[in-house]
Amino acid sequence: MTRLLVECTYVFQHPKVNSGIQRVVRNVIKQLPAAVDGVECLPVVMLKGKLYRVLQLAPTGLRLFDALMTFGERLSRLAHRYWQWHRDLDQRCTSRFTRRALHVAYRLSALAMFSVPLRLIEAVNQYQLPKRCAPLQHQPGDQLVLLDSSWHADFLPFVEQLKRDGVGIVSVVYDLIPLTHPQFYDTRLVQMFSQWFDWITRTADGYVAISATVRDQVREELTLRIGAEAAGQRWFDYFHLGSELDLQHADAVIEPRLQRLFETPQPVFLMVSTIEPRKNHDYLLDAFERAWAAGSEARLCIAGRIGWKCDALLERVRKHPQLNQRLFMFNDLSDTSLEHAYSHARALVFPSFVEGFGLPLVEAMQRGLPAMGSDIAIFREIGGEFMAYFNLEQPQTLADLVLDFERSGQFPAARDVAQWQWIGWQQASAQLVERTLRNVLAVSPTEARPHAHCP
């Protein structure tokens, strides 16, 4: 084996996005060891059918450029929300003529408001590429680790070519939720993810998940799709994620409204996640409404960017009688503000239906903030006896945990979170590399791998 090539294309192209997968990719790449056991480790991107070594993951030193990229990311999110609004309006419309008129109006308005500005921003970004990456020639025996989100990528045919040239392919899998719980996503994303999983089933030699729970799910899914014998020709492993918030700045200002929230004597319970259906914010509101009705003075702080299929939830929050009294929402917090929230909250609450890992749990608990989570396998894997768990079918179970904690001051977990320990991003990156190499090296180079050649 020659080198380990760790791919980070989406984060390289969108350096200001700071959601779950992008946070993982950025931190793993930042902490990527130069070499392990004599094997060189290189961050790479694939752009327009070519392979590049990353010299600088994100542009630095140009405030105007940074501001432009930040504006571009926000404009992209706004464009997606505008598309969702148009799609919902189109589905409600029964007149064929009106639907056609709406479609034309949408195309023209989207072109002016989003497409043209985003293309101009991309053109500016292209000028920075020579400073941030350099062409790299692949070699037989290289191992390409697909770390970034690639189900929407356009480089899959290029990966197939690399495989035909003798490059091994390793896929990092964050979760299988679009396959196991498609109701939480748009149909198009489910289709894209399913097609991508079919592709990595045919293409990858090994799979690294971000938890033992997901590793077992991936092995089971492959066995169902291709049979035990074929699945046995692949290898499966996992690594755990780190916990540091790497985008903090000493001179950054904490969100004033957030800071005022934590200056009050009432306890604040914090929820950190993208606003989307599987995070189960409705359950959270149901539970806290019960706690408030029972006399709780707790405040609920919801932090997370606006995602998809959440219009009803947002409307419920906006019209809630406790909004800005005992219920607060923040949709664009910096890492500095998020660190402040973790450091001053009474507990984290995380009622998610399903997760691949649950990064906010680790971020909170590593800072000594106790966590209450839904009773699902992955949270048991991460939190063990240090977390308190509630029943997703009974909001009262969370309400009771909040009330008991508020009244007794004793967090309702078997063990004290102060005794809980977790790895940082440096160890997480090392885990990914070491476990990948361990599995790749365990496979004899002369062993026949029927799936290793793409048509």
PDB file of N, CA, C and O in Angstrom, residues 174-208:
ATOM      1  N   TYR A 174     -22.000   7.489   8.010  1.00  0.00           N
ATOM      2  CA  TYR A 174     -22.443   8.210   9.197  1.00  0.00           C
ATOM      3  C   TYR A 174     -23.729   7.623   9.773  1.00  0.00           C
ATOM      4  O   TYR A 174     -23.917   7.595  10.987  1.00  0.00           O
ATOM      5  N   ASP A 175     -24.613   7.190   8.915  1.00  0.00           N
ATOM      6  CA  ASP A 175     -25.845   6.530   9.344  1.00  0.00           C
ATOM      7  C   ASP A 175     -26.553   5.990   8.112  1.00  0.00           C
ATOM      8  O   ASP A 175     -26.155   6.272   6.974  1.00  0.00           O
ATOM      9  N   LEU A 176     -27.595   5.207   8.350  1.00  0.00           N
ATOM     10  CA  LEU A 176     -28.436   4.681   7.266  1.00  0.00           C
ATOM     11  C   LEU A 176     -29.865   5.199   7.400  1.00  0.00           C
ATOM     12  O   LEU A 176     -30.806   4.587   6.917  1.00  0.00           O
ATOM     13  N   ILE A 177     -30.026   6.340   8.039  1.00  0.00           N
ATOM     14  CA  ILE A 177     -31.356   6.826   8.391  1.00  0.00           C
ATOM     15  C   ILE A 177     -32.247   7.067   7.171  1.00  0.00           C
ATOM     16  O   ILE A 177     -33.434   6.738   7.207  1.00  0.00           O
ATOM     17  N   PRO A 178     -31.748   7.618   6.049  1.00  0.00           N
ATOM     18  CA  PRO A 178     -32.643   7.766   4.893  1.00  0.00           C
ATOM     19  C   PRO A 178     -33.176   6.430   4.372  1.00  0.00           C
ATOM     20  O   PRO A 178     -34.231   6.401   3.726  1.00  0.00           O
ATOM     21  N   LEU A 179     -32.465   5.327   4.655  1.00  0.00           N
ATOM     22  CA  LEU A 179     -32.949   4.001   4.261  1.00  0.00           C
ATOM     23  C   LEU A 179     -33.898   3.421   5.300  1.00  0.00           C
ATOM     24  O   LEU A 179     -34.926   2.836   4.952  1.00  0.00           O
ATOM     25  N   THR A 180     -33.561   3.569   6.573  1.00  0.00           N
ATOM     26  CA  THR A 180     -34.343   2.946   7.644  1.00  0.00           C
ATOM     27  C   THR A 180     -35.530   3.799   8.088  1.00  0.00           C
ATOM     28  O   THR A 180     -36.520   3.272   8.578  1.00  0.00           O
ATOM     29  N   HIS A 181     -35.427   5.127   7.917  1.00  0.00           N
ATOM     30  CA  HIS A 181     -36.499   6.042   8.334  1.00  0.00           C
ATOM     31  C   HIS A 181     -36.731   7.095   7.247  1.00  0.00           C
ATOM     32  O   HIS A 181     -36.538   8.296   7.468  1.00  0.00           O
ATOM     33  N   PRO A 182     -37.163   6.678   6.059  1.00  0.00           N
ATOM     34  CA  PRO A 182     -37.301   7.625   4.938  1.00  0.00           C
ATOM     35  C   PRO A 182     -38.345   8.710   5.174  1.00  0.00           C
ATOM     36  O   PRO A 182     -38.323   9.743   4.505  1.00  0.00           O
ATOM     37  N   GLN A 183     -39.253   8.493   6.128  1.00  0.00           N
ATOM     38  CA  GLN A 183     -40.312   9.472   6.380  1.00  0.00           C
ATOM     39  C   GLN A 183     -39.774  10.806   6.876  1.00  0.00           C
ATOM     40  O   GLN A 183     -40.471  11.825   6.831  1.00  0.00           O
ATOM     41  N   PHE A 184     -38.527  10.824   7.335  1.00  0.00           N
ATOM     42  CA  PHE A 184     -37.959  12.056   7.870  1.00  0.00           C
ATOM     43  C   PHE A 184     -37.316  12.937   6.795  1.00  0.00           C
ATOM     44  O   PHE A 184     -36.805  14.012   7.110  1.00  0.00           O
ATOM     45  N   TYR A 185     -37.317  12.488   5.539  1.00  0.00           N
ATOM     46  CA  TYR A 185     -36.605  13.220   4.493  1.00  0.00           C
ATOM     47  C   TYR A 185     -37.485  13.424   3.268  1.00  0.00           C
ATOM     48  O   TYR A 185     -38.490  12.731   3.077  1.00  0.00           O
ATOM     49  N   ASP A 186     -37.055  14.342   2.422  1.00  0.00           N
ATOM     50  CA  ASP A 186     -37.711  14.524   1.126  1.00  0.00           C
ATOM     51  C   ASP A 186     -37.456  13.302   0.255  1.00  0.00           C
ATOM     52  O   ASP A 186     -36.401  12.654   0.342  1.00  0.00           O
ATOM     53  N   THR A 187     -38.407  13.015  -0.610  1.00  0.00           N
ATOM     54  CA  THR A 187     -38.308  11.830  -1.466  1.00  0.00           C
ATOM     55  C   THR A 187     -37.040  11.846  -2.302  1.00  0.00           C
ATOM     56  O   THR A 187     -36.376  10.810  -2.471  1.00  0.00           O
ATOM     57  N   ARG A 188     -36.678  13.012  -2.823  1.00  0.00           N
ATOM     58  CA  ARG A 188     -35.498  13.105  -3.679  1.00  0.00           C
ATOM     59  C   ARG A 188     -34.234  12.733  -2.927  1.00  0.00           C
ATOM     60  O   ARG A 188     -33.374  12.009  -3.445  1.00  0.00           O
ATOM     61  N   LEU A 189     -34.091  13.197  -1.689  1.00  0.00           N
ATOM     62  CA  LEU A 189     -32.901  12.856  -0.920  1.00  0.00           C
ATOM     63  C   LEU A 189     -32.850  11.360  -0.623  1.00  0.00           C
ATOM     64  O   LEU A 189     -31.779  10.743  -0.676  1.00  0.00           O
ATOM     65  N   VAL A 190     -34.005  10.778  -0.312  1.00  0.00           N
ATOM     66  CA  VAL A 190     -34.048   9.334  -0.062  1.00  0.00           C
ATOM     67  C   VAL A 190     -33.597   8.572  -1.295  1.00  0.00           C
ATOM     68  O   VAL A 190     -32.831   7.603  -1.207  1.00  0.00           O
ATOM     69  N   GLN A 191     -34.041   9.016  -2.461  1.00  0.00           N
ATOM     70  CA  GLN A 191     -33.640   8.364  -3.707  1.00  0.00           C
ATOM     71  C   GLN A 191     -32.139   8.501  -3.941  1.00  0.00           C
ATOM     72  O   GLN A 191     -31.462   7.525  -4.298  1.00  0.00           O
ATOM     73  N   MET A 192     -31.616   9.706  -3.733  1.00  0.00           N
ATOM     74  CA  MET A 192     -30.186   9.949  -3.915  1.00  0.00           C
ATOM     75  C   MET A 192     -29.365   9.080  -2.963  1.00  0.00           C
ATOM     76  O   MET A 192     -28.362   8.459  -3.369  1.00  0.00           O
ATOM     77  N   PHE A 193     -29.782   9.021  -1.713  1.00  0.00           N
ATOM     78  CA  PHE A 193     -29.039   8.244  -0.721  1.00  0.00           C
ATOM     79  C   PHE A 193     -29.095   6.753  -1.045  1.00  0.00           C
ATOM     80  O   PHE A 193     -28.093   6.038  -0.919  1.00  0.00           O
ATOM     81  N   SER A 194     -30.260   6.277  -1.460  1.00  0.00           N
ATOM     82  CA  SER A 194     -30.398   4.863  -1.806  1.00  0.00           C
ATOM     83  C   SER A 194     -29.516   4.503  -2.994  1.00  0.00           C
ATOM     84  O   SER A 194     -28.858   3.444  -3.004  1.00  0.00           O
ATOM     85  N   GLN A 195     -29.483   5.380  -4.005  1.00  0.00           N
ATOM     86  CA  GLN A 195     -28.621   5.140  -5.159  1.00  0.00           C
ATOM     87  C   GLN A 195     -27.151   5.153  -4.757  1.00  0.00           C
ATOM     88  O   GLN A 195     -26.353   4.344  -5.231  1.00  0.00           O
ATOM     89  N   TRP A 196     -26.798   6.093  -3.853  1.00  0.00           N
ATOM     90  CA  TRP A 196     -25.422   6.158  -3.365  1.00  0.00           C
ATOM     91  C   TRP A 196     -25.059   4.886  -2.607  1.00  0.00           C
ATOM     92  O   TRP A 196     -23.968   4.348  -2.792  1.00  0.00           O
ATOM     93  N   PHE A 197     -25.984   4.392  -1.767  1.00  0.00           N
ATOM     94  CA  PHE A 197     -25.657   3.186  -1.008  1.00  0.00           C
ATOM     95  C   PHE A 197     -25.513   1.981  -1.931  1.00  0.00           C
ATOM     96  O   PHE A 197     -24.652   1.121  -1.714  1.00  0.00           O
ATOM     97  N   ASP A 198     -26.350   1.909  -2.960  1.00  0.00           N
ATOM     98  CA  ASP A 198     -26.161   0.852  -3.964  1.00  0.00           C
ATOM     99  C   ASP A 198     -24.773   0.950  -4.577  1.00  0.00           C
ATOM    100  O   ASP A 198     -24.101  -0.069  -4.809  1.00  0.00           O
ATOM    101  N   TRP A 199     -24.337   2.183  -4.820  1.00  0.00           N
ATOM    102  CA  TRP A 199     -23.028   2.403  -5.447  1.00  0.00           C
ATOM    103  C   TRP A 199     -21.892   1.973  -4.525  1.00  0.00           C
ATOM    104  O   TRP A 199     -20.973   1.277  -4.954  1.00  0.00           O
ATOM    105  N   ILE A 200     -21.941   2.364  -3.248  1.00  0.00           N
ATOM    106  CA  ILE A 200     -20.835   1.962  -2.369  1.00  0.00           C
ATOM    107  C   ILE A 200     -20.888   0.469  -2.072  1.00  0.00           C
ATOM    108  O   ILE A 200     -19.851  -0.146  -1.774  1.00  0.00           O
ATOM    109  N   THR A 201     -22.084  -0.132  -2.169  1.00  0.00           N
ATOM    110  CA  THR A 201     -22.180  -1.585  -2.014  1.00  0.00           C
ATOM    111  C   THR A 201     -21.378  -2.287  -3.102  1.00  0.00           C
ATOM    112  O   THR A 201     -20.699  -3.285  -2.855  1.00  0.00           O
ATOM    113  N   ARG A 202     -21.443  -1.751  -4.321  1.00  0.00           N
ATOM    114  CA  ARG A 202     -20.690  -2.330  -5.430  1.00  0.00           C
ATOM    115  C   ARG A 202     -19.219  -1.922  -5.426  1.00  0.00           C
ATOM    116  O   ARG A 202     -18.366  -2.656  -5.929  1.00  0.00           O
ATOM    117  N   THR A 203     -18.903  -0.748  -4.884  1.00  0.00           N
ATOM    118  CA  THR A 203     -17.602  -0.133  -5.113  1.00  0.00           C
ATOM    119  C   THR A 203     -16.634  -0.257  -3.944  1.00  0.00           C
ATOM    120  O   THR A 203     -15.436  -0.470  -4.149  1.00  0.00           O
ATOM    121  N   ALA A 204     -17.114  -0.105  -2.723  1.00  0.00           N
ATOM    122  CA  ALA A 204     -16.200  -0.046  -1.571  1.00  0.00           C
ATOM    123  C   ALA A 204     -15.665  -1.420  -1.198  1.00  0.00           C
ATOM    124  O   ALA A 204     -16.359  -2.434  -1.301  1.00  0.00           O
ATOM    125  N   ASP A 205     -14.429  -1.430  -0.723  1.00  0.00           N
ATOM    126  CA  ASP A 205     -13.793  -2.643  -0.200  1.00  0.00           C
ATOM    127  C   ASP A 205     -14.014  -2.775   1.298  1.00  0.00           C
ATOM    128  O   ASP A 205     -13.937  -3.876   1.847  1.00  0.00           O
ATOM    129  N   GLY A 206     -14.236  -1.631   1.959  1.00  0.00           N
ATOM    130  CA  GLY A 206     -14.432  -1.649   3.398  1.00  0.00           C
ATOM    131  C   GLY A 206     -15.272  -0.462   3.832  1.00  0.00           C
ATOM    132  O   GLY A 206     -15.429   0.521   3.090  1.00  0.00           O
ATOM    133  N   TYR A 207     -15.816  -0.552   5.050  1.00  0.00           N
ATOM    134  CA  TYR A 207     -16.732   0.461   5.551  1.00  0.00           C
ATOM    135  C   TYR A 207     -16.340   0.825   6.984  1.00  0.00           C
ATOM    136  O   TYR A 207     -16.160  -0.053   7.828  1.00  0.00           O
ATOM    137  N   VAL A 208     -16.205   2.119   7.233  1.00  0.00           N
ATOM    138  CA  VAL A 208     -15.911   2.598   8.576  1.00  0.00           C
ATOM    139  C   VAL A 208     -17.090   3.458   9.023  1.00  0.00           C
ATOM    140  O   VAL A 208     -17.357   4.503   8.424  1.00  0.00           O
TER     141      VAL A 208
END
